[in-house]
PDB file of C-alpha atoms in Angstrom:
ATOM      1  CA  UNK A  11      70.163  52.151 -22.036  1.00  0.00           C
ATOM      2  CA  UNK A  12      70.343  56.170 -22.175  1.00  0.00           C
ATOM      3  CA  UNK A  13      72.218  55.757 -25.174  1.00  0.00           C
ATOM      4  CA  UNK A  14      69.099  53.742 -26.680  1.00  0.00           C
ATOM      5  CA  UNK A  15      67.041  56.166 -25.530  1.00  0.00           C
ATOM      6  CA  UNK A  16      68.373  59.354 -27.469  1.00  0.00           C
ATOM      7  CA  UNK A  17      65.696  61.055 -29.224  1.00  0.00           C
ATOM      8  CA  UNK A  18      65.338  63.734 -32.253  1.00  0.00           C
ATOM      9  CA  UNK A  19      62.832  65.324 -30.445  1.00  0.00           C
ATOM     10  CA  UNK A  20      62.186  64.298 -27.146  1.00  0.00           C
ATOM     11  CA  UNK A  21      59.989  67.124 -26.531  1.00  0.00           C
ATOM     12  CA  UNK A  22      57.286  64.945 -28.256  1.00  0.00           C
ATOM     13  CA  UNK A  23      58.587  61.608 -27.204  1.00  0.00           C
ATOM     14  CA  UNK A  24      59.210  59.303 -24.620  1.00  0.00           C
ATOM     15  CA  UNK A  25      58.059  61.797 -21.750  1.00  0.00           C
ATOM     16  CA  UNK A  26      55.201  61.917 -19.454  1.00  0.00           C
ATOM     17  CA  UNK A  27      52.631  59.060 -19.819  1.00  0.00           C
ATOM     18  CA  UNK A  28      54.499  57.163 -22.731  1.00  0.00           C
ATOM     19  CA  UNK A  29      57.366  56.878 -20.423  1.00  0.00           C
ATOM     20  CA  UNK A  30      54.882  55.114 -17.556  1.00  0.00           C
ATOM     21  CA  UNK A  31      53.367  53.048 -19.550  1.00  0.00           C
ATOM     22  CA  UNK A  32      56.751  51.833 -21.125  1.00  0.00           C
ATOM     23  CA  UNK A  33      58.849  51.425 -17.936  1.00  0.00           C
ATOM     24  CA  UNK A  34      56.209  51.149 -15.130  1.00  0.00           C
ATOM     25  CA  UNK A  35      58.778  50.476 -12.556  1.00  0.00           C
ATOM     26  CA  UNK A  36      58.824  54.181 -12.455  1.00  0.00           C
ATOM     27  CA  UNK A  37      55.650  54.644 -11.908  1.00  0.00           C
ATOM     28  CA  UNK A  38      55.388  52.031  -9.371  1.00  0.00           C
ATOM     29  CA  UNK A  39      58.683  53.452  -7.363  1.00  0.00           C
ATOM     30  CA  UNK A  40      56.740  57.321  -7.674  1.00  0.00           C
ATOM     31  CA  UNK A  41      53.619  55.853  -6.303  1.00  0.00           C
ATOM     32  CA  UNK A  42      55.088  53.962  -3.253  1.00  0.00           C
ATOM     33  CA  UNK A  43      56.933  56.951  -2.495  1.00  0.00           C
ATOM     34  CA  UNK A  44      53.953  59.419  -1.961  1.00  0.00           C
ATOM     35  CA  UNK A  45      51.785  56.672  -0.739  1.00  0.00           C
ATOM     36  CA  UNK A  46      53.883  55.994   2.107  1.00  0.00           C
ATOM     37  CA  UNK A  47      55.011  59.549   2.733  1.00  0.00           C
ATOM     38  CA  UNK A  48      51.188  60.243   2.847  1.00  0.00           C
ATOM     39  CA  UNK A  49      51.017  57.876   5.507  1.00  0.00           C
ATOM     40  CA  UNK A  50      53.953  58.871   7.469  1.00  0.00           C
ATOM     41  CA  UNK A  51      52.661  62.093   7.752  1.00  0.00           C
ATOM     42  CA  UNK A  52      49.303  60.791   8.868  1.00  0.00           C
ATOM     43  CA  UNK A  53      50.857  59.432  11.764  1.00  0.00           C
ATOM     44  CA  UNK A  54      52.452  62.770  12.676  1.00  0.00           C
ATOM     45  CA  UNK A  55      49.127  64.459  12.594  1.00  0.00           C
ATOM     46  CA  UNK A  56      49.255  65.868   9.321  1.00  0.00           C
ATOM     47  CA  UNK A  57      45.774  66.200   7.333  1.00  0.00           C
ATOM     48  CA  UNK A  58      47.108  64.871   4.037  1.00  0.00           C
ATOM     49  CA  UNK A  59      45.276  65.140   0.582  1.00  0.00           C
ATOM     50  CA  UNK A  60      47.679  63.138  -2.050  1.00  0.00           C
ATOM     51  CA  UNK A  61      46.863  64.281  -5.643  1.00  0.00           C
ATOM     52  CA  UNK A  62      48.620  62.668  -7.917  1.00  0.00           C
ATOM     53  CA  UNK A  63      49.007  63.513 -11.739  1.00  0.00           C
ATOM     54  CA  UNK A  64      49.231  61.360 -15.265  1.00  0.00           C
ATOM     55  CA  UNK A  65      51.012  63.574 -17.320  1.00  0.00           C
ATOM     56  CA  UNK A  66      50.876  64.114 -20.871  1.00  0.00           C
ATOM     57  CA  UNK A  67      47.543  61.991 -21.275  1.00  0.00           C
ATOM     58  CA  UNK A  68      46.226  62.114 -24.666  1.00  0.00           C
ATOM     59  CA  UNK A  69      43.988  59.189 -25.146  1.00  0.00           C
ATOM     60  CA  UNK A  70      41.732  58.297 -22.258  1.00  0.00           C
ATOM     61  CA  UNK A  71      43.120  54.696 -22.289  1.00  0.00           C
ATOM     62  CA  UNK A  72      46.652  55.981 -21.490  1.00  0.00           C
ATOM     63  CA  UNK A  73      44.561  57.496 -18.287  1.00  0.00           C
ATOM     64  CA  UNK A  74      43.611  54.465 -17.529  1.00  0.00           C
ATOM     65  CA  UNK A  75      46.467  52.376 -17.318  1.00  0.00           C
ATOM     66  CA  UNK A  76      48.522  54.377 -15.219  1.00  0.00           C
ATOM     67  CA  UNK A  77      45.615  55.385 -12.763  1.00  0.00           C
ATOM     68  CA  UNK A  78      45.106  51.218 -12.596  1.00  0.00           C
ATOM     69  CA  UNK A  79      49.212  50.889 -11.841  1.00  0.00           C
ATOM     70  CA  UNK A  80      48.918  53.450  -9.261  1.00  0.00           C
ATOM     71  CA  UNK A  81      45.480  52.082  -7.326  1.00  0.00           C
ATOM     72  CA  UNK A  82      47.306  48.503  -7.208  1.00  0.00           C
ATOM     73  CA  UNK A  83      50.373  49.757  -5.917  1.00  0.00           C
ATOM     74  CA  UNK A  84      48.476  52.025  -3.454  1.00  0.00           C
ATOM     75  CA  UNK A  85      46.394  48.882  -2.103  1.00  0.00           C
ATOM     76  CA  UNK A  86      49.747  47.017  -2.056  1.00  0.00           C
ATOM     77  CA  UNK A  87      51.455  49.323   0.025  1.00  0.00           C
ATOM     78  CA  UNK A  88      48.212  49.609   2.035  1.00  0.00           C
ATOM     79  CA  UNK A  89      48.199  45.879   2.984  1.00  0.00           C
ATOM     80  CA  UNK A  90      52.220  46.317   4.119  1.00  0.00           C
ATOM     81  CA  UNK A  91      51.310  49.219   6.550  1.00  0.00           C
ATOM     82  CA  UNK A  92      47.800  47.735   7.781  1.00  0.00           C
ATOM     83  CA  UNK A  93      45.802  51.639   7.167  1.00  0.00           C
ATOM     84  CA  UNK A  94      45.077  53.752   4.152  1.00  0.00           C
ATOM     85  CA  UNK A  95      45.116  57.164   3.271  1.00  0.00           C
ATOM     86  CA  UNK A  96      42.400  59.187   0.759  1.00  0.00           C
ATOM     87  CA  UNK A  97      44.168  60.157  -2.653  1.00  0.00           C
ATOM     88  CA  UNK A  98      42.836  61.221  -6.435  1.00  0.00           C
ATOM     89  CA  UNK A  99      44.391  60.271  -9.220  1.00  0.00           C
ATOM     90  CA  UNK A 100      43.867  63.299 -12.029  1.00  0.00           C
ATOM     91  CA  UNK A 101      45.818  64.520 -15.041  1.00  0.00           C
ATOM     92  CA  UNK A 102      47.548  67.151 -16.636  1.00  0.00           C
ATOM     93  CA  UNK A 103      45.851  68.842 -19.806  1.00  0.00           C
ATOM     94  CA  UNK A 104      48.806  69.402 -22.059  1.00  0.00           C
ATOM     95  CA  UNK A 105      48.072  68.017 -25.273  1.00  0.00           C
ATOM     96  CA  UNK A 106      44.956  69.521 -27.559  1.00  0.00           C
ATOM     97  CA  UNK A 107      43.461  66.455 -28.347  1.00  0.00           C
ATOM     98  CA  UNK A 108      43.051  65.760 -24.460  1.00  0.00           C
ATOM     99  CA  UNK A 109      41.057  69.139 -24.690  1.00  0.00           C
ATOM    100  CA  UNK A 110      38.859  67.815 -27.114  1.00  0.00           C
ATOM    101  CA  UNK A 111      38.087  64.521 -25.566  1.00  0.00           C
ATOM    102  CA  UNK A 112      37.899  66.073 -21.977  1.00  0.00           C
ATOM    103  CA  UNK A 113      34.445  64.786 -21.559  1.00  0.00           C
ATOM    104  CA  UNK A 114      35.479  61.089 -21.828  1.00  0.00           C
ATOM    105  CA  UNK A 115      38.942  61.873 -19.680  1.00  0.00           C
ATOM    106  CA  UNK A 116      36.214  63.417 -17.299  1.00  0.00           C
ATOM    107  CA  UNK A 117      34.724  60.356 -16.692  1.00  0.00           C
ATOM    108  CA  UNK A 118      37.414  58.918 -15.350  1.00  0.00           C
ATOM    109  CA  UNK A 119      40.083  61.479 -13.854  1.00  0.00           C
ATOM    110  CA  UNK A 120      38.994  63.098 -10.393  1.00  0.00           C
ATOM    111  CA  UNK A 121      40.577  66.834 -11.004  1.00  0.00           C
ATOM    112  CA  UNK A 122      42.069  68.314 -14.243  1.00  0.00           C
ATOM    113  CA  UNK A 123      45.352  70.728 -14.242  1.00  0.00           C
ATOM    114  CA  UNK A 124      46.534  72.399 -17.494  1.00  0.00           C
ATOM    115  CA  UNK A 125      50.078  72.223 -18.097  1.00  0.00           C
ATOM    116  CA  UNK A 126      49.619  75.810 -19.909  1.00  0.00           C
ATOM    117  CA  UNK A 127      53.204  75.826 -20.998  1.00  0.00           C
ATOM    118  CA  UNK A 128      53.402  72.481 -23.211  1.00  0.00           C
ATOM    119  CA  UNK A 129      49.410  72.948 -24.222  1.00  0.00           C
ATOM    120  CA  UNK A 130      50.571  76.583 -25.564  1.00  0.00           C
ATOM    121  CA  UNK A 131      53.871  74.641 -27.279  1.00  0.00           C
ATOM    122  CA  UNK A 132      51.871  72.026 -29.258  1.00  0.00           C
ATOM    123  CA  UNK A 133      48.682  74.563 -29.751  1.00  0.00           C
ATOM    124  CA  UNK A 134      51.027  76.856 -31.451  1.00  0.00           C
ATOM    125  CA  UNK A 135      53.494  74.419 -32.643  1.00  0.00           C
ATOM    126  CA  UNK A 136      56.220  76.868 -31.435  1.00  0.00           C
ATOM    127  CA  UNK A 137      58.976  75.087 -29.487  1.00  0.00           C
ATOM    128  CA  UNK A 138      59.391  76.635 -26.119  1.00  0.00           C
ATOM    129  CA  UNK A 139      63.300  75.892 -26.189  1.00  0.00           C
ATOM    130  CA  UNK A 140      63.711  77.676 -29.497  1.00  0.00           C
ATOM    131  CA  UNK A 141      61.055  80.653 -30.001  1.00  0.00           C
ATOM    132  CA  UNK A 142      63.445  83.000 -28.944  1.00  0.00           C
ATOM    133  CA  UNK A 143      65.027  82.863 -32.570  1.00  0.00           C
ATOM    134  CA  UNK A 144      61.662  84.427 -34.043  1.00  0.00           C
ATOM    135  CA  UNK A 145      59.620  85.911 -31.154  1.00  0.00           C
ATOM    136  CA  UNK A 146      61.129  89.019 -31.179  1.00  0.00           C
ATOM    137  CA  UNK A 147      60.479  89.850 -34.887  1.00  0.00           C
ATOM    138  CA  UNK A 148      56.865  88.620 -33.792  1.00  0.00           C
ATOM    139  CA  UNK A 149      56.787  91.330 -31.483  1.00  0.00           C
ATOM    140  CA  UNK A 150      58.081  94.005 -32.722  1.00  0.00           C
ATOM    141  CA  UNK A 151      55.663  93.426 -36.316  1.00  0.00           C
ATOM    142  CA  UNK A 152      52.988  92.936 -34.252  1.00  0.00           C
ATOM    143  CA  UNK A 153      52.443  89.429 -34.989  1.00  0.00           C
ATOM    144  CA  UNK A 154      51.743  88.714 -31.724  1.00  0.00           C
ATOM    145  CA  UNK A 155      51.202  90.899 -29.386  1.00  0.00           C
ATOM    146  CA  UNK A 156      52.584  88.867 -25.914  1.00  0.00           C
ATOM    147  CA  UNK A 157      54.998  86.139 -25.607  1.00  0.00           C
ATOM    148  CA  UNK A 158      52.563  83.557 -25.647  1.00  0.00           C
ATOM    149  CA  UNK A 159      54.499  81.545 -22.750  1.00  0.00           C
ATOM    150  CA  UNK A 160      53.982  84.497 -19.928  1.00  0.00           C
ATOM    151  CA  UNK A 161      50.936  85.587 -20.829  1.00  0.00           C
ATOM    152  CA  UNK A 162      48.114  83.411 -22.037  1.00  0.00           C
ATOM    153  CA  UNK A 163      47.086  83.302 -25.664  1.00  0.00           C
ATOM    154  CA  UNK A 164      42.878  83.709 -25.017  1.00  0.00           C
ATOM    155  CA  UNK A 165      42.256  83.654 -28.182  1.00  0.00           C
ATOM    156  CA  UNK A 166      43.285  80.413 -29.010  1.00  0.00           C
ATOM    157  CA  UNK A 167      44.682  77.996 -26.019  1.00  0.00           C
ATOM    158  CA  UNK A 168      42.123  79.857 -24.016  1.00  0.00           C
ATOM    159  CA  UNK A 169      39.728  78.674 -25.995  1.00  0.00           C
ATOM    160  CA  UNK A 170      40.632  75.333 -24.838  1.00  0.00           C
ATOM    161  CA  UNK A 171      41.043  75.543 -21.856  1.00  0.00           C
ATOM    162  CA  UNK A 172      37.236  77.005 -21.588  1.00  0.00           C
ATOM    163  CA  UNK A 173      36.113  74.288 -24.228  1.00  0.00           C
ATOM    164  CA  UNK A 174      37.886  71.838 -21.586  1.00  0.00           C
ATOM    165  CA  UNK A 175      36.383  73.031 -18.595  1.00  0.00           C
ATOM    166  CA  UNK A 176      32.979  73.357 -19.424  1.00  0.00           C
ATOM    167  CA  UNK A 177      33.017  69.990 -21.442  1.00  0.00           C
ATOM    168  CA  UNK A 178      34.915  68.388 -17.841  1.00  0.00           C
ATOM    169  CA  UNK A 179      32.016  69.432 -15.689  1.00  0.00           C
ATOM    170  CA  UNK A 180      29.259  68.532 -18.006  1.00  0.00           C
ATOM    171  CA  UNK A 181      30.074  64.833 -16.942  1.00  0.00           C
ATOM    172  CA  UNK A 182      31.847  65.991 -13.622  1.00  0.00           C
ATOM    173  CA  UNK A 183      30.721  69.227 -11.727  1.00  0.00           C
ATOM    174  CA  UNK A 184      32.680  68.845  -8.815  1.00  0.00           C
ATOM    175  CA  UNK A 185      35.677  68.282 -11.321  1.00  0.00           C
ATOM    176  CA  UNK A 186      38.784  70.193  -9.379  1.00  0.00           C
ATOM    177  CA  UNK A 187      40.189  72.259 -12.202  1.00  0.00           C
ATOM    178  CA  UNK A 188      43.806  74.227 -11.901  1.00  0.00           C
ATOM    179  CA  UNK A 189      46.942  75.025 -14.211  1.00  0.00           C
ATOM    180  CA  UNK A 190      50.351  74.214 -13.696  1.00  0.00           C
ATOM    181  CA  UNK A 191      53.124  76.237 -15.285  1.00  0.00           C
ATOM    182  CA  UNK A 192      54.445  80.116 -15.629  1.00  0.00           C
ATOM    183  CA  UNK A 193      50.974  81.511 -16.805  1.00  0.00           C
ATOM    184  CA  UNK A 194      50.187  80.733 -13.098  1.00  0.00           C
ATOM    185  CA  UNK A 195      52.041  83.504 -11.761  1.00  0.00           C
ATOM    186  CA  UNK A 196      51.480  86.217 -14.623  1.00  0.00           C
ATOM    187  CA  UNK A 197      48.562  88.672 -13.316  1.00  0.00           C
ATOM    188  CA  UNK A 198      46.685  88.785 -16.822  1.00  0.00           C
ATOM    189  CA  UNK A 199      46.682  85.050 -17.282  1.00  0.00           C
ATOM    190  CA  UNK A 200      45.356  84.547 -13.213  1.00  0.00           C
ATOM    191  CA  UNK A 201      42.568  86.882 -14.231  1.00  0.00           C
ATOM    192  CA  UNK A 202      41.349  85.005 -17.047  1.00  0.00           C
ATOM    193  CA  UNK A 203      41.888  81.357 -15.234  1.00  0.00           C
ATOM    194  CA  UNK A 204      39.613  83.045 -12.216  1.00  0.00           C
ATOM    195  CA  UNK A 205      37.068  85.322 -13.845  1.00  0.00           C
ATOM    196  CA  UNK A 206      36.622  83.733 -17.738  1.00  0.00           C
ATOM    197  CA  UNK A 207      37.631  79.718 -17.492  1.00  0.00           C
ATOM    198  CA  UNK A 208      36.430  79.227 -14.080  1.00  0.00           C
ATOM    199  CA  UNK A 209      39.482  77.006 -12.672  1.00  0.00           C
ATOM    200  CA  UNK A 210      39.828  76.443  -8.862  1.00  0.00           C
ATOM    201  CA  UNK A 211      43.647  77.131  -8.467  1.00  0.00           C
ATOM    202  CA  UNK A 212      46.675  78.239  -9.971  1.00  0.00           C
ATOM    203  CA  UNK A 213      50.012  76.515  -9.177  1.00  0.00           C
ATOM    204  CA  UNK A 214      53.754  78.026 -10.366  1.00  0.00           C
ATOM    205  CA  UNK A 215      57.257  78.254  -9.223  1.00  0.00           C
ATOM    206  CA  UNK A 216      57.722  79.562  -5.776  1.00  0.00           C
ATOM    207  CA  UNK A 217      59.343  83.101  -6.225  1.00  0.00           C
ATOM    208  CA  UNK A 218      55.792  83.915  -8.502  1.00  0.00           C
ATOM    209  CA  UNK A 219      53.520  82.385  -5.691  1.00  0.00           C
ATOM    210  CA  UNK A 220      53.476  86.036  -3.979  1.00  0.00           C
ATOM    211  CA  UNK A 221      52.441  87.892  -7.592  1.00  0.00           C
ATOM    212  CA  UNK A 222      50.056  85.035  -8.380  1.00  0.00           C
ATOM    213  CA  UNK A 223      48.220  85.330  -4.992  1.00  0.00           C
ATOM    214  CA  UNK A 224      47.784  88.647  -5.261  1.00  0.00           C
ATOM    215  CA  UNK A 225      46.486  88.827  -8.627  1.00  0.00           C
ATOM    216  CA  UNK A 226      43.628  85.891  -7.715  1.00  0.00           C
ATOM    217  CA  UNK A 227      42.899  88.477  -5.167  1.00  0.00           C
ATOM    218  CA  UNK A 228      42.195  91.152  -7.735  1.00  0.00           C
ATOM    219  CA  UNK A 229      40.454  88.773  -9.973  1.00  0.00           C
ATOM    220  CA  UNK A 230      38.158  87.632  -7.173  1.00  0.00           C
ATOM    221  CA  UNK A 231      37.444  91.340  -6.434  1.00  0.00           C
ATOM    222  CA  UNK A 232      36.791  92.310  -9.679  1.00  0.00           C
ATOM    223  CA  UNK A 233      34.886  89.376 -10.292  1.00  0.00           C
ATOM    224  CA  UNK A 234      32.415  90.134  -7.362  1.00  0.00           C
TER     225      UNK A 234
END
């Protein structure tokens, strides 16, 4: 079976969503899991908000078919135990054309978070894994002027992620909008999520958390 599953370039394949969809057993396994812990912790006192992410989501049917897989295994485990717990069921913006339709995703998901690092990959059509054989003749002529995976490109993925936002909340305004990835704990991108594309949260790997909290400080400050 992992030999069938070899890819040319998984990158764009069988990942996120696609792979849900395909082998829901996955899916189903991922959702008992943090259904139940969310209800073990309940009964240890803990105030627990589950938010759970489709990744890679770029029609809003594939949305929709994991969010139903994960609200029937939900009730099933729900029936087992004999109590529930609140979740949301949201997804990651990665891919551009989930930018562009983010007023129909809107409609359906109950927060948004931008996986900045594959929406800069497929916005750019650089890949992540191998830019380091051109970026720094990009730099040094100018080209570009940041490594576009530590610091946010504004110009152009920013530009989605604004387009995405303000589209999301026309249909949702209490839509609960973050990013997920590296640009989450680089000071100029946390400025621009806070004070340009309005997003609610930044999330990134724990030894940036102390850089990114400091720099939505700033940005708050600034901002006010």
């Amino acid at each position: 079976q992992v030999k069938a599953s070899e890819e040319v370039n998984p990158m764009l394949g069988l990942r996120g969503c696609r792979l849900g969809i395909t082998k829901p057993a996955i899916i189903e396994m991922q959702t008992r899991a943090i259904i139940e812990a969310s209800l073990n912790a309940m009964s240890s006192g803990v105030d627990v908000k589950a938010d759970i992410m489709v990744p890679l989501v770029g029609k809003v049917e594939e949305f929709r078919n994991q969010a139903a897989l994960i609200r029937s295994v939900a009730a099933k485990v729900f029936e087992e135990r004999g109590k529930t717990c609140d979740f949301r069921i949201g997804t990651m913006i990665e891919i551009p054309r989930a930018a562009l339709i983010a007023h129909e995703i809107a409609k359906e998901a109950e927060f948004f978070s931008f996986g900045s690092n594959d929406l800069t990959q497929m916005t750019f059509g650089y890949s992540r894994d191998d830019v380091g054989t051109f970026l720094p003749s990009y730099l040094s002529q100018g080209i570009l002027l940041d490594d576009p995976f530590v610091t946010i490109d504004t110009e152009g993925v920013g530009q989605l992620i604004k387009m995405t936002v303000e589209n999301g909340r026309k249909v949702n305004p209490s839509l609960k909008i973050g990013v997920c990835g590296e640009h989450g704990g680089d000071p100029r991108s946390v400025k621009f999520f806070s004070n340009e594309a309005g997003l609610t949260y930044v999330s990134c790997s724990p030894f940036r958390v102390p850089i990114a909290r400091l720099a939505a400080a700033q940005a708050a400050v600034e901002k006010s």
